[in-house]
Structures are given as C-alpha cells and as structure tokens.
Amino acid sequence: MMNFSRMSIKGGTNTRKNNKAFMLEEKMKKRVILVAALIASVMLTGCAKGSGARAKGSSAKTVNIAIQPSAAFLPLYVAREKGWIEEALASSQVKVNWNDFESGPPMNESLAAGTSDIGVIGDVPTVSSIAAGQKNVIVGVPANGPDAYAVLSAAGSGLRSAKDLKGKKVATVIGSTGHNLIKKILETNGLTFDDIELINIGAGDAAAVLATGQVDAVVIWEPNVTRLVDSGTARIIAKGSDTTLRGTNTFIAREAFVKSSPQVISVILEQFARAVRELPVLDEETLSKVAENLALEPEQIKKLLPKYNFAVTVDDTDADALQDTIKFLVSIDVLSEEYDVRQHIDTSFFENSDAASYLN
C-alpha cells in the first residue's frame, strides 16, 4: 500500500512546518560623461529590435535554462527541439545549456545556486522562492490555464460532482496549486476542509491511490489529468474554471542574470512566442518529440492545447492570481506573511523584444 500522510485541517487552516553628483569646462566634461553613460545604458537594455542586436549587449557567455515536463511549457519544448534560442543567440556567442527537472522545488534550488539562470515554473514555487529571500524576478508567464487543474474521481465511483465530496477522502499535494483548487472548490459548493479528509500525496502517486481505492478523489494537474482520464482510471468531477483559479505559471530568472544580460531574457521570451505561433501547425516529427518529453501521445498533446493561454507576458490578472497564491499559502501556514508580488515582476524584457509580433 502506498505511504501517504493524513492532514487534519480545521477552519481552512492547518499546522505544518513553520516557515519563516564650477567651471564651464568641468560642466561640459560632466555632460559628455553623462551622455556616454546614457548611450551605454540604452545599448545595455537592448532597445534595438531584432534578436542579434539585443543579445550583443549581454555579458553572459552561457545561459542555463531550466525546464520541466508540464504541458504549460510546451512552446519551450518546441523552441528547444527546433534550436531557435541557440540560433537567435549564436551571433552573440552565448551558449545555451538546458537543465531538466521533474518539478519546481529542485529548480528553485538550481536558481539559488546559480546553476540555472531562468526557468519555467508553477505559481507556488515561484512565490515561495521569493518569500524565502531568493533574488528572483518574474519576467513572463508561459501559460495560464485553470482547466489544466481538476478534481478526479475513480471512473467507476459514485462521485459525479464536487457536492459529492462531503465526507470523502481527497488527496492532493499539500501546499500545491491543487491544494488551492480544492479549497476553492469546497467554498464554491458551500463546503469547508472540515467536510472532507484531506490526504497528502506526491503528484506521481495520484493514479495508484485512486485506482486502489485508498482515496475517493485526487486533485491534480496536466499532463496527469489527461493520462488518468484517457487510461480509463478517472473522470473529471470539477475543474479550475469552476472557481476563480487562474492557473498561472511563470518565467522566473535570477536577478543577477537579469541585470547582466537582459537581452538574453528578451530573446528567450521572443522565441517562446515564436513557438506559440507554431503550435497549431507543428510538424509531426517535432510534435512526437515534444509528446515524448511529457510521456504523452501526439494526439493527447493536441487535446491539451485548448486548455492553455500561452500568454508570454504578465498581465494584471496574472499578477492578481499570484497574489492570491501568496494569500492561500499564508492561510495554510506555509508562508508567514503576505508580500506584494508586483514588486518582483518586470515586463520590460517582453516589451523590448519582438515577442508580441508572433502573438498577433
């Protein structure tokens, strides 16, 4: 039998780890110096259009990109398979290294250690890393998609709606977006955590605990949802769009790298947007390779795409969603206090790129 922990939650909160500047000549000289500094600043921030022009101002010789197998990051897998980022940075002699991770927490560790410079990651590890003091900057949103998150019951069970969850065992990854979703689902249906038995599992355990009857429902995200439904193991009884969940994921980058090589960040966002445009007409070879990375079939990838808005940049709704995630984590004692996530968002890298031209 699978090992998992039971969490007793009262009133929507629970106990867990406690985290916690007189002469004319001199003036002219100063003006010359000031103008020179301003020119250098403009060059450094990469206002010129075109990937090569932007990347030439970079001090970086290498960019380490962190990636993980989530359907929210499909365009980055496409850009990787096509070699577009490498191609766009070639003239600036910036080498691209790819770091593969299974989830957000080890990616955060890599960013903290400086072995990754930018990555794609979920909302919870994004706001948690900043709360923990990591010098990270949110530079974009690869995707948001509420229906990429769902509550599943066993295919043959009697649970057919969220209202049927009262008195049932519900499993999710405690502190995850799934946990946030089940809180919102319960509230939407006039229920609270007192009405269910909430059980902590690893994301990879969802199929087993559901199929063996150890729990009545699981709250999970893509591509797990598609795998479980298509295998006949589960059916969807509630989803993110039934609530206010946004399902926002982020591009998060080390502050030191952002300051030294802003043009590289712009190139990555631009090539991601290029891949977004390519998705509807993606060639079969690339589609197959991308599907393999997510342990899905090509047809399943096609079915997943409508669940996501591949936004690339951060809008006010995404910022609000990330703030909501912070509020949720405080409510369950994972974070000690709220902070203003907008102080850690910078959309200039998108604005100083040609990414928008691919999205129109």
PDB file of N, CA, C and O in Angstrom, residues 17-63:
ATOM      1  N   LYS A  17       5.113  22.772   8.914  1.00  0.00           N
ATOM      2  CA  LYS A  17       6.401  23.398   9.177  1.00  0.00           C
ATOM      3  C   LYS A  17       6.324  24.935   9.225  1.00  0.00           C
ATOM      4  O   LYS A  17       5.746  25.587   8.365  1.00  0.00           O
ATOM      5  N   ASN A  18       6.919  25.493  10.224  1.00  0.00           N
ATOM      6  CA  ASN A  18       6.915  26.948  10.423  1.00  0.00           C
ATOM      7  C   ASN A  18       8.089  27.611   9.677  1.00  0.00           C
ATOM      8  O   ASN A  18       9.228  27.306   9.812  1.00  0.00           O
ATOM      9  N   ASN A  19       7.470  28.091   8.887  1.00  0.00           N
ATOM     10  CA  ASN A  19       8.500  28.636   7.989  1.00  0.00           C
ATOM     11  C   ASN A  19       8.867  30.132   8.442  1.00  0.00           C
ATOM     12  O   ASN A  19       8.120  30.895   8.968  1.00  0.00           O
ATOM     13  N   LYS A  20      10.043  30.361   8.134  1.00  0.00           N
ATOM     14  CA  LYS A  20       9.954  31.872   8.149  1.00  0.00           C
ATOM     15  C   LYS A  20      11.123  32.622   7.586  1.00  0.00           C
ATOM     16  O   LYS A  20      11.653  32.568   7.283  1.00  0.00           O
ATOM     17  N   ALA A  21      26.650  62.892  -5.968  1.00  0.00           N
ATOM     18  CA  ALA A  21      26.621  64.176  -8.050  1.00  0.00           C
ATOM     19  C   ALA A  21      28.573  67.974  -7.453  1.00  0.00           C
ATOM     20  O   ALA A  21      27.241  67.656  -8.175  1.00  0.00           O
ATOM     21  N   PHE A  22      33.473  74.971 -11.580  1.00  0.00           N
ATOM     22  CA  PHE A  22      32.370  75.052 -11.287  1.00  0.00           C
ATOM     23  C   PHE A  22      32.456  75.802 -12.468  1.00  0.00           C
ATOM     24  O   PHE A  22      31.528  76.364 -12.813  1.00  0.00           O
ATOM     25  N   MET A  23      33.180  74.830 -12.877  1.00  0.00           N
ATOM     26  CA  MET A  23      33.528  75.643 -14.024  1.00  0.00           C
ATOM     27  C   MET A  23      32.862  75.057 -15.262  1.00  0.00           C
ATOM     28  O   MET A  23      32.475  73.898 -15.292  1.00  0.00           O
ATOM     29  N   LEU A  24      32.829  76.045 -16.349  1.00  0.00           N
ATOM     30  CA  LEU A  24      32.135  75.631 -17.568  1.00  0.00           C
ATOM     31  C   LEU A  24      32.748  74.380 -18.161  1.00  0.00           C
ATOM     32  O   LEU A  24      32.051  73.463 -18.584  1.00  0.00           O
ATOM     33  N   GLU A  25      34.080  74.314 -18.188  1.00  0.00           N
ATOM     34  CA  GLU A  25      34.758  73.169 -18.794  1.00  0.00           C
ATOM     35  C   GLU A  25      34.421  71.889 -18.031  1.00  0.00           C
ATOM     36  O   GLU A  25      34.197  70.837 -18.629  1.00  0.00           O
ATOM     37  N   GLU A  26      34.422  72.040 -16.713  1.00  0.00           N
ATOM     38  CA  GLU A  26      34.114  70.861 -15.914  1.00  0.00           C
ATOM     39  C   GLU A  26      32.676  70.399 -16.154  1.00  0.00           C
ATOM     40  O   GLU A  26      32.394  69.211 -16.233  1.00  0.00           O
ATOM     41  N   LYS A  27      31.778  71.418 -16.267  1.00  0.00           N
ATOM     42  CA  LYS A  27      30.391  71.056 -16.537  1.00  0.00           C
ATOM     43  C   LYS A  27      30.241  70.345 -17.871  1.00  0.00           C
ATOM     44  O   LYS A  27      29.492  69.386 -18.014  1.00  0.00           O
ATOM     45  N   MET A  28      30.990  70.854 -18.878  1.00  0.00           N
ATOM     46  CA  MET A  28      30.915  70.220 -20.200  1.00  0.00           C
ATOM     47  C   MET A  28      31.428  68.790 -20.136  1.00  0.00           C
ATOM     48  O   MET A  28      30.887  67.890 -20.759  1.00  0.00           O
ATOM     49  N   LYS A  29      32.505  68.604 -19.379  1.00  0.00           N
ATOM     50  CA  LYS A  29      33.052  67.248 -19.257  1.00  0.00           C
ATOM     51  C   LYS A  29      32.024  66.314 -18.625  1.00  0.00           C
ATOM     52  O   LYS A  29      31.847  65.181 -19.030  1.00  0.00           O
ATOM     53  N   LYS A  30      31.361  66.851 -17.592  1.00  0.00           N
ATOM     54  CA  LYS A  30      30.369  66.017 -16.923  1.00  0.00           C
ATOM     55  C   LYS A  30      29.223  65.658 -17.851  1.00  0.00           C
ATOM     56  O   LYS A  30      28.699  64.563 -17.819  1.00  0.00           O
ATOM     57  N   ARG A  31      28.848  66.649 -18.693  1.00  0.00           N
ATOM     58  CA  ARG A  31      27.770  66.374 -19.644  1.00  0.00           C
ATOM     59  C   ARG A  31      28.175  65.304 -20.638  1.00  0.00           C
ATOM     60  O   ARG A  31      27.381  64.441 -20.998  1.00  0.00           O
ATOM     61  N   VAL A  32      29.433  65.363 -21.102  1.00  0.00           N
ATOM     62  CA  VAL A  32      29.919  64.352 -22.043  1.00  0.00           C
ATOM     63  C   VAL A  32      29.871  62.967 -21.398  1.00  0.00           C
ATOM     64  O   VAL A  32      29.441  61.975 -21.989  1.00  0.00           O
ATOM     65  N   ILE A  33      30.313  62.926 -20.140  1.00  0.00           N
ATOM     66  CA  ILE A  33      30.308  61.652 -19.430  1.00  0.00           C
ATOM     67  C   ILE A  33      28.884  61.137 -19.257  1.00  0.00           C
ATOM     68  O   ILE A  33      28.590  59.963 -19.452  1.00  0.00           O
ATOM     69  N   LEU A  34      27.970  62.061 -18.904  1.00  0.00           N
ATOM     70  CA  LEU A  34      26.578  61.671 -18.718  1.00  0.00           C
ATOM     71  C   LEU A  34      25.952  61.127 -19.993  1.00  0.00           C
ATOM     72  O   LEU A  34      25.280  60.104 -19.996  1.00  0.00           O
ATOM     73  N   VAL A  35      26.193  61.806 -21.112  1.00  0.00           N
ATOM     74  CA  VAL A  35      25.660  61.347 -22.396  1.00  0.00           C
ATOM     75  C   VAL A  35      26.214  59.971 -22.748  1.00  0.00           C
ATOM     76  O   VAL A  35      25.489  59.076 -23.191  1.00  0.00           O
ATOM     77  N   ALA A  36      27.524  59.791 -22.520  1.00  0.00           N
ATOM     78  CA  ALA A  36      28.140  58.493 -22.805  1.00  0.00           C
ATOM     79  C   ALA A  36      27.504  57.399 -21.953  1.00  0.00           C
ATOM     80  O   ALA A  36      27.233  56.296 -22.430  1.00  0.00           O
ATOM     81  N   ALA A  37      27.267  57.715 -20.694  1.00  0.00           N
ATOM     82  CA  ALA A  37      26.650  56.731 -19.811  1.00  0.00           C
ATOM     83  C   ALA A  37      25.239  56.380 -20.255  1.00  0.00           C
ATOM     84  O   ALA A  37      24.833  55.227 -20.220  1.00  0.00           O
ATOM     85  N   LEU A  38      24.495  57.386 -20.686  1.00  0.00           N
ATOM     86  CA  LEU A  38      23.137  57.133 -21.157  1.00  0.00           C
ATOM     87  C   LEU A  38      23.124  56.264 -22.394  1.00  0.00           C
ATOM     88  O   LEU A  38      22.301  55.355 -22.533  1.00  0.00           O
ATOM     89  N   ILE A  39      24.063  56.530 -23.309  1.00  0.00           N
ATOM     90  CA  ILE A  39      24.149  55.706 -24.528  1.00  0.00           C
ATOM     91  C   ILE A  39      24.453  54.265 -24.166  1.00  0.00           C
ATOM     92  O   ILE A  39      23.853  53.318 -24.672  1.00  0.00           O
ATOM     93  N   ALA A  40      25.410  54.101 -23.246  1.00  0.00           N
ATOM     94  CA  ALA A  40      25.773  52.751 -22.826  1.00  0.00           C
ATOM     95  C   ALA A  40      24.581  52.052 -22.187  1.00  0.00           C
ATOM     96  O   ALA A  40      24.348  50.863 -22.407  1.00  0.00           O
ATOM     97  N   SER A  41      23.815  52.813 -21.385  1.00  0.00           N
ATOM     98  CA  SER A  41      22.649  52.223 -20.741  1.00  0.00           C
ATOM     99  C   SER A  41      21.617  51.758 -21.751  1.00  0.00           C
ATOM    100  O   SER A  41      21.044  50.681 -21.631  1.00  0.00           O
ATOM    101  N   VAL A  42      21.360  52.561 -22.767  1.00  0.00           N
ATOM    102  CA  VAL A  42      20.400  52.188 -23.801  1.00  0.00           C
ATOM    103  C   VAL A  42      20.845  50.935 -24.531  1.00  0.00           C
ATOM    104  O   VAL A  42      20.066  50.027 -24.804  1.00  0.00           O
ATOM    105  N   MET A  43      22.143  50.891 -24.829  1.00  0.00           N
ATOM    106  CA  MET A  43      22.662  49.701 -25.510  1.00  0.00           C
ATOM    107  C   MET A  43      22.491  48.478 -24.635  1.00  0.00           C
ATOM    108  O   MET A  43      22.120  47.405 -25.082  1.00  0.00           O
ATOM    109  N   LEU A  44      22.740  48.639 -23.339  1.00  0.00           N
ATOM    110  CA  LEU A  44      22.691  47.503 -22.446  1.00  0.00           C
ATOM    111  C   LEU A  44      21.284  46.967 -22.265  1.00  0.00           C
ATOM    112  O   LEU A  44      21.066  45.787 -22.117  1.00  0.00           O
ATOM    113  N   THR A  45      20.324  47.874 -22.253  1.00  0.00           N
ATOM    114  CA  THR A  45      18.956  47.404 -22.050  1.00  0.00           C
ATOM    115  C   THR A  45      18.314  46.878 -23.312  1.00  0.00           C
ATOM    116  O   THR A  45      17.185  46.434 -23.305  1.00  0.00           O
ATOM    117  N   GLY A  46      19.018  46.952 -24.433  1.00  0.00           N
ATOM    118  CA  GLY A  46      18.561  46.229 -25.619  1.00  0.00           C
ATOM    119  C   GLY A  46      17.324  46.781 -26.252  1.00  0.00           C
ATOM    120  O   GLY A  46      16.423  46.019 -26.573  1.00  0.00           O
ATOM    121  N   CYS A  47      17.273  48.105 -26.427  1.00  0.00           N
ATOM    122  CA  CYS A  47      16.065  48.671 -27.024  1.00  0.00           C
ATOM    123  C   CYS A  47      15.984  48.422 -28.520  1.00  0.00           C
ATOM    124  O   CYS A  47      14.920  48.538 -29.103  1.00  0.00           O
ATOM    125  N   ALA A  48      17.116  48.115 -29.146  1.00  0.00           N
ATOM    126  CA  ALA A  48      17.099  47.839 -30.582  1.00  0.00           C
ATOM    127  C   ALA A  48      16.308  46.582 -30.845  1.00  0.00           C
ATOM    128  O   ALA A  48      16.342  45.644 -30.072  1.00  0.00           O
ATOM    129  N   LYS A  49      15.597  46.548 -31.924  1.00  0.00           N
ATOM    130  CA  LYS A  49      14.814  45.380 -32.273  1.00  0.00           C
ATOM    131  C   LYS A  49      15.662  44.363 -33.015  1.00  0.00           C
ATOM    132  O   LYS A  49      16.631  44.692 -33.671  1.00  0.00           O
ATOM    133  N   GLY A  50      15.239  43.104 -32.914  1.00  0.00           N
ATOM    134  CA  GLY A  50      15.945  42.018 -33.567  1.00  0.00           C
ATOM    135  C   GLY A  50      16.793  41.279 -32.561  1.00  0.00           C
ATOM    136  O   GLY A  50      17.504  41.858 -31.769  1.00  0.00           O
ATOM    137  N   SER A  51      16.728  39.940 -32.527  1.00  0.00           N
ATOM    138  CA  SER A  51      17.387  39.155 -31.510  1.00  0.00           C
ATOM    139  C   SER A  51      18.876  39.374 -31.455  1.00  0.00           C
ATOM    140  O   SER A  51      19.451  39.515 -30.387  1.00  0.00           O
ATOM    141  N   GLY A  52      19.560  39.386 -32.607  1.00  0.00           N
ATOM    142  CA  GLY A  52      21.010  39.555 -32.606  1.00  0.00           C
ATOM    143  C   GLY A  52      21.429  40.868 -32.004  1.00  0.00           C
ATOM    144  O   GLY A  52      22.347  40.941 -31.203  1.00  0.00           O
ATOM    145  N   ALA A  53      20.738  41.954 -32.360  1.00  0.00           N
ATOM    146  CA  ALA A  53      21.076  43.271 -31.829  1.00  0.00           C
ATOM    147  C   ALA A  53      20.915  43.297 -30.323  1.00  0.00           C
ATOM    148  O   ALA A  53      21.736  43.841 -29.612  1.00  0.00           O
ATOM    149  N   ARG A  54      19.858  42.690 -29.804  1.00  0.00           N
ATOM    150  CA  ARG A  54      19.649  42.703 -28.371  1.00  0.00           C
ATOM    151  C   ARG A  54      20.702  41.874 -27.657  1.00  0.00           C
ATOM    152  O   ARG A  54      21.205  42.258 -26.631  1.00  0.00           O
ATOM    153  N   ALA A  55      21.039  40.732 -28.187  1.00  0.00           N
ATOM    154  CA  ALA A  55      21.920  39.819 -27.472  1.00  0.00           C
ATOM    155  C   ALA A  55      23.351  40.290 -27.418  1.00  0.00           C
ATOM    156  O   ALA A  55      24.110  39.867 -26.561  1.00  0.00           O
ATOM    157  N   LYS A  56      23.778  41.170 -28.340  1.00  0.00           N
ATOM    158  CA  LYS A  56      25.168  41.603 -28.374  1.00  0.00           C
ATOM    159  C   LYS A  56      25.581  42.358 -27.123  1.00  0.00           C
ATOM    160  O   LYS A  56      26.747  42.424 -26.793  1.00  0.00           O
ATOM    161  N   GLY A  57      24.626  42.952 -26.405  1.00  0.00           N
ATOM    162  CA  GLY A  57      24.961  43.678 -25.196  1.00  0.00           C
ATOM    163  C   GLY A  57      25.128  42.789 -23.980  1.00  0.00           C
ATOM    164  O   GLY A  57      25.401  43.267 -22.907  1.00  0.00           O
ATOM    165  N   SER A  58      24.936  41.484 -24.122  1.00  0.00           N
ATOM    166  CA  SER A  58      24.967  40.580 -22.989  1.00  0.00           C
ATOM    167  C   SER A  58      26.380  40.350 -22.491  1.00  0.00           C
ATOM    168  O   SER A  58      27.316  40.183 -23.268  1.00  0.00           O
ATOM    169  N   SER A  59      26.532  40.303 -21.181  1.00  0.00           N
ATOM    170  CA  SER A  59      27.822  39.949 -20.592  1.00  0.00           C
ATOM    171  C   SER A  59      27.931  38.447 -20.398  1.00  0.00           C
ATOM    172  O   SER A  59      28.999  37.922 -20.108  1.00  0.00           O
ATOM    173  N   ALA A  60      26.808  37.745 -20.530  1.00  0.00           N
ATOM    174  CA  ALA A  60      26.823  36.300 -20.325  1.00  0.00           C
ATOM    175  C   ALA A  60      27.419  35.567 -21.520  1.00  0.00           C
ATOM    176  O   ALA A  60      27.210  35.948 -22.666  1.00  0.00           O
ATOM    177  N   LYS A  61      28.162  34.541 -21.243  1.00  0.00           N
ATOM    178  CA  LYS A  61      28.675  33.651 -22.280  1.00  0.00           C
ATOM    179  C   LYS A  61      27.827  32.387 -22.368  1.00  0.00           C
ATOM    180  O   LYS A  61      27.890  31.655 -23.345  1.00  0.00           O
ATOM    181  N   THR A  62      27.044  32.145 -21.308  1.00  0.00           N
ATOM    182  CA  THR A  62      26.185  30.968 -21.251  1.00  0.00           C
ATOM    183  C   THR A  62      24.873  31.336 -20.577  1.00  0.00           C
ATOM    184  O   THR A  62      24.858  32.136 -19.640  1.00  0.00           O
ATOM    185  N   VAL A  63      23.793  30.768 -21.057  1.00  0.00           N
ATOM    186  CA  VAL A  63      22.533  30.866 -20.343  1.00  0.00           C
ATOM    187  C   VAL A  63      22.057  29.452 -20.041  1.00  0.00           C
ATOM    188  O   VAL A  63      22.033  28.582 -20.915  1.00  0.00           O
TER     189      VAL A  63
END
